[in-house]
Coordinates of C-alpha atoms in Angstrom, one line a residue:
Chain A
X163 CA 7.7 36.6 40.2
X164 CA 4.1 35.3 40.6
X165 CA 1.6 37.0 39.4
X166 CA -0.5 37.2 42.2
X167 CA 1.2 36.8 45.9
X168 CA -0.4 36.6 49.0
X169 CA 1.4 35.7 52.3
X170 CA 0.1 32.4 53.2
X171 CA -0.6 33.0 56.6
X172 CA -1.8 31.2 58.7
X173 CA -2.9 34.6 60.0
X174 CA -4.3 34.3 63.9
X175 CA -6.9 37.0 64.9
X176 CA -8.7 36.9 68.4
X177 CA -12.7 37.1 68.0
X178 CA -14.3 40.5 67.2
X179 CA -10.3 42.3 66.1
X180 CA -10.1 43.2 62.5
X181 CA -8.3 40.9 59.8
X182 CA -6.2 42.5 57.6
X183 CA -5.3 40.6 54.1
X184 CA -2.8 41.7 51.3
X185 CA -2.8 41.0 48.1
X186 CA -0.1 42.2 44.9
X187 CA -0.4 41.8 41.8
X188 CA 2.2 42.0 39.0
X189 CA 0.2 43.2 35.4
X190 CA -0.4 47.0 35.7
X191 CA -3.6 46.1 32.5
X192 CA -5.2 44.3 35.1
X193 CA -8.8 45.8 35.2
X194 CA -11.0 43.8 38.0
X195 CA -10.2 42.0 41.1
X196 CA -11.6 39.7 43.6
X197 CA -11.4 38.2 46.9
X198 CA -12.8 34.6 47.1
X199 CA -13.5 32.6 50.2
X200 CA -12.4 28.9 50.3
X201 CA -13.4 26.7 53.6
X202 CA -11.8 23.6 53.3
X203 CA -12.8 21.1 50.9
X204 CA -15.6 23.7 49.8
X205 CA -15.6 25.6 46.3
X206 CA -14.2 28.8 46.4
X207 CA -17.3 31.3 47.5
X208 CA -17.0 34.9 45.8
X209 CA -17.3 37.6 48.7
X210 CA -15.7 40.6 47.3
X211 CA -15.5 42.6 43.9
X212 CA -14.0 45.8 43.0
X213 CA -12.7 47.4 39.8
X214 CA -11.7 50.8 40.7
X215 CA -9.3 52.6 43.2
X216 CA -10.3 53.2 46.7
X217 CA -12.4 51.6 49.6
X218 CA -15.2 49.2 48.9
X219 CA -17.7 48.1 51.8
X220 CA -19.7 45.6 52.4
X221 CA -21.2 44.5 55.8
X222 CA -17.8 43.9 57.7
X223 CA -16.0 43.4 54.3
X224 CA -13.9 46.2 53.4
X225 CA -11.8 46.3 50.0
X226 CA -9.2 48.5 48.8
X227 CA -7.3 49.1 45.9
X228 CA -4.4 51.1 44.5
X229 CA -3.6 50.5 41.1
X230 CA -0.3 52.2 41.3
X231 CA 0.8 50.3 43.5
X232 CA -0.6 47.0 42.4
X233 CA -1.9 46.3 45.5
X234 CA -5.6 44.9 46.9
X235 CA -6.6 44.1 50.5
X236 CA -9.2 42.4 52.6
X237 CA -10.6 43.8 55.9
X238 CA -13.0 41.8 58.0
X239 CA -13.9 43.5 60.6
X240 CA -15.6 42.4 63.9
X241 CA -14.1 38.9 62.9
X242 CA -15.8 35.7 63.7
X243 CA -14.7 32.4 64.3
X244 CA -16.8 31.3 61.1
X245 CA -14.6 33.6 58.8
X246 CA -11.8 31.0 59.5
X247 CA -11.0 29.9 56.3
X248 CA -8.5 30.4 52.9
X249 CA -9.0 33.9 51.6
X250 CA -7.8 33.3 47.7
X251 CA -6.6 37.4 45.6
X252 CA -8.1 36.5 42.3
X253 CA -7.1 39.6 39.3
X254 CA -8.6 39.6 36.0
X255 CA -6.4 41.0 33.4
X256 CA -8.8 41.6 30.6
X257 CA -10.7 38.6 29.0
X258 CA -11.6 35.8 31.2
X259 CA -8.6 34.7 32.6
X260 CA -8.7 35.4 36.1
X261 CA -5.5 34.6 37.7
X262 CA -5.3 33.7 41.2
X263 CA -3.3 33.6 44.5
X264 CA -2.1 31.1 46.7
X265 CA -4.7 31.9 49.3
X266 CA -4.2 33.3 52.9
X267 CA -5.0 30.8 55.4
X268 CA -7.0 33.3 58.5
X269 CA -7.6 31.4 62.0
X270 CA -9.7 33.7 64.3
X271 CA -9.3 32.4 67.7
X272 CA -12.8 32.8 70.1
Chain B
X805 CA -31.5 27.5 41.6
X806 CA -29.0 25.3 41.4
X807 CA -25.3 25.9 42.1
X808 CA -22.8 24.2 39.2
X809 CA -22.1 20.8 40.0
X810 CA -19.2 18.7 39.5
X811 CA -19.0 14.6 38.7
X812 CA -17.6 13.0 40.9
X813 CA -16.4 14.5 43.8
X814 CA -13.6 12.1 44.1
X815 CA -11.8 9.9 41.7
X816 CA -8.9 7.9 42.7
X817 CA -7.4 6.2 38.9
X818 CA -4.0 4.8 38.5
X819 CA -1.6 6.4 36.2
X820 CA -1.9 5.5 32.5
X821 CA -5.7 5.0 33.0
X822 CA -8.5 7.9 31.6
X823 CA -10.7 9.8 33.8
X824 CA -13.7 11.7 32.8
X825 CA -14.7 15.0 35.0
X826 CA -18.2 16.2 34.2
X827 CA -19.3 20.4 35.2
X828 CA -22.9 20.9 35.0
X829 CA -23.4 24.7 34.9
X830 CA -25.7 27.5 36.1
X831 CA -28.7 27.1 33.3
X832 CA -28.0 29.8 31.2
X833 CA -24.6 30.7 32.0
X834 CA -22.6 30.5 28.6
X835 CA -19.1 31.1 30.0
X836 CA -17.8 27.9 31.7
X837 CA -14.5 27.6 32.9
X838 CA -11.7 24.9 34.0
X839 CA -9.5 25.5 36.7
X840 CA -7.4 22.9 38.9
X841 CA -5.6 23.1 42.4
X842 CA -2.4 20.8 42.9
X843 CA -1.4 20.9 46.2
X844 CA 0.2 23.7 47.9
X845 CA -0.6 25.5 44.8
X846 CA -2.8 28.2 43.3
X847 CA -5.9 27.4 41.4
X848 CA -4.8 27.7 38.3
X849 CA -6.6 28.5 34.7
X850 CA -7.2 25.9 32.3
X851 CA -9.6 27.1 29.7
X852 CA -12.5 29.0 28.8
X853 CA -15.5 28.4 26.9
X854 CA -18.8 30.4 25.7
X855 CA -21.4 28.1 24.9
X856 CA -19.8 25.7 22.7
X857 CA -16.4 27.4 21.3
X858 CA -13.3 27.0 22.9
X859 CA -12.2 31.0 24.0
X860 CA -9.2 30.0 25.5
X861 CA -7.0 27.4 26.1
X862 CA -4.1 28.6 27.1
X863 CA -3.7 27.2 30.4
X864 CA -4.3 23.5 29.5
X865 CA -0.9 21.8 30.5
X866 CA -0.3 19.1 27.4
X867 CA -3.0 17.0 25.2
X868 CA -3.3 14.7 27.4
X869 CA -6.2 16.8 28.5
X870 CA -9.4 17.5 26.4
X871 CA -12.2 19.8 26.9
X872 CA -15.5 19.6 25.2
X873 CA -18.7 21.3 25.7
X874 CA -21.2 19.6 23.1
X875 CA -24.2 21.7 22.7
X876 CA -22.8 24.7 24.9
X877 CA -24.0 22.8 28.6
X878 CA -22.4 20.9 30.2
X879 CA -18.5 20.2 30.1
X880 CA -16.3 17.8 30.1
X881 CA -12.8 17.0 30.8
X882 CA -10.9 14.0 29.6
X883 CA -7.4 13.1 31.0
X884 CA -6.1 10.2 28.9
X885 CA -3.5 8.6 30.0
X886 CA -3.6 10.0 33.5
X887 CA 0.0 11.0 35.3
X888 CA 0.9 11.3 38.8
X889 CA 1.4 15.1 38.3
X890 CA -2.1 15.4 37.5
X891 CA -3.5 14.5 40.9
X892 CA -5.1 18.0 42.6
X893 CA -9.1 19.3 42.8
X894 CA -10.4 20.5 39.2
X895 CA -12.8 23.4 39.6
X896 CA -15.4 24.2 37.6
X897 CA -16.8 27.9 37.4
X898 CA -19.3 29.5 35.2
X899 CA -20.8 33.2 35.0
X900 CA -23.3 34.7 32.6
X901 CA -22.6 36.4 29.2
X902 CA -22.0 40.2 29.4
X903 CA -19.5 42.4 31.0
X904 CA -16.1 41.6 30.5
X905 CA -15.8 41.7 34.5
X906 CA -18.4 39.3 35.5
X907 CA -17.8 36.7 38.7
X908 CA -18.2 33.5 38.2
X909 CA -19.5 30.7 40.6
X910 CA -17.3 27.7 41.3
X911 CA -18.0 23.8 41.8
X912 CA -17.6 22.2 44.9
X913 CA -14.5 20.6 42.5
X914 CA -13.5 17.0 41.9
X915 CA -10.6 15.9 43.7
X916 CA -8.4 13.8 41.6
X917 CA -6.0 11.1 42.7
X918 CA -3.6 9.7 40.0
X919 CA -1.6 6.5 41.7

């Protein structure tokens, strides 16, 4: 089992719908988690933190987390073409070691 | 202020030769990190470093790889003798000393080729 899946997509949204990206994780200890931003042959942009259960917002950004079930998502809402890019679950198990997905590959179609 | 930068952006060795990947990182961030992308892959952790000391390791794949951070700035990374299996982009991150939790900015990366 990895420890960090995402479904690699490509996931195809039309212009203004919401994008909705999964991530699980397998280490219940894992204490912070991110959601990175990768266009391609860029650097991986952080867009994304949170550390506790529950919702966190951020312009159209929306996190959530549920530590029992080891499980993080990504909601963009109002999606633009420019969000088209890799959207990379990174989880931090304590330390420095943050431990990251395969990325999501998100088109949003105009 | 600037971003961390990698040198080069590209290399393209053939295998049994040594290549030399250079991270510049945010002045006055002590924690620098390695990471590296083969393709198809997840970027994956190679080490760890505050300021000058090695924190962790654990991720570097053999000893054909070698870290260093002389004087706790800048970083480099050795691969000596270069294998076709290490071709991929090596990212560079780095984030200030402090919470446990703290983001770290990455590189634009270095995108080896090994032929």
């Amino acid at each position: 089992q990895k420890e960090v899946e995402q479904n690699s997509g490509p996931l195809s949204v039309p212009e203004g719908a919401i994008a909705s990206l999964n991530c699980t994780y397998s280490d219940r200890g894992s204490q912070s988690f991110f959601w990175y931003r990768q266009y391609s042959g860029k650097s991986p942009e952080l867009i994304m933190s949170i550390y506790s259960n529950g919702d966190k917002e951020d312009g159209r950004f929306t996190a959530q987390l549920n530590k029992a079930s080891q499980y993080v998502s990504l909601l963009i809402r109002d999606s633009q073409p420019s969000d088209s890019a890799t959207y990379l679950c990174a989880v931090n198990t304590g330390g420095f070691k943050t431990i990251f997905g395969a990325g999501t590959r998100l088109f949003v179609k105009a | 202020e600037a971003g961390v930068t990698q040198f080069p952006s590209h290399s393209v060795i053939e295998k049994g030769q040594t290549v030399t990947l250079r991270c510049d990182p945010i002045s006055g961030h002590d924690n620098l990190y390695w990471y590296r992308r083969v393709m198809g892959k997840e970027i994956k952790f190679l080490l760890h470093f505050v300021k000058e000391s090695k924190q962790d390791e654990s991720g570097m794949p053999n000893n054909r790889f070698l870290a260093e951070r002389t004087g706790g700035t800048y970083s480099t990374l050795k691969v000596q003798p270069a294998e076709l299996e290490d071709s991929g982009v090596y990212f560079c991150a780095s984030s200030p000393l402090g919470a446990l939790n703290t983001e770290a900015f990455f590189g634009q990366g270095t995108r080896l080729t090994v032929v």
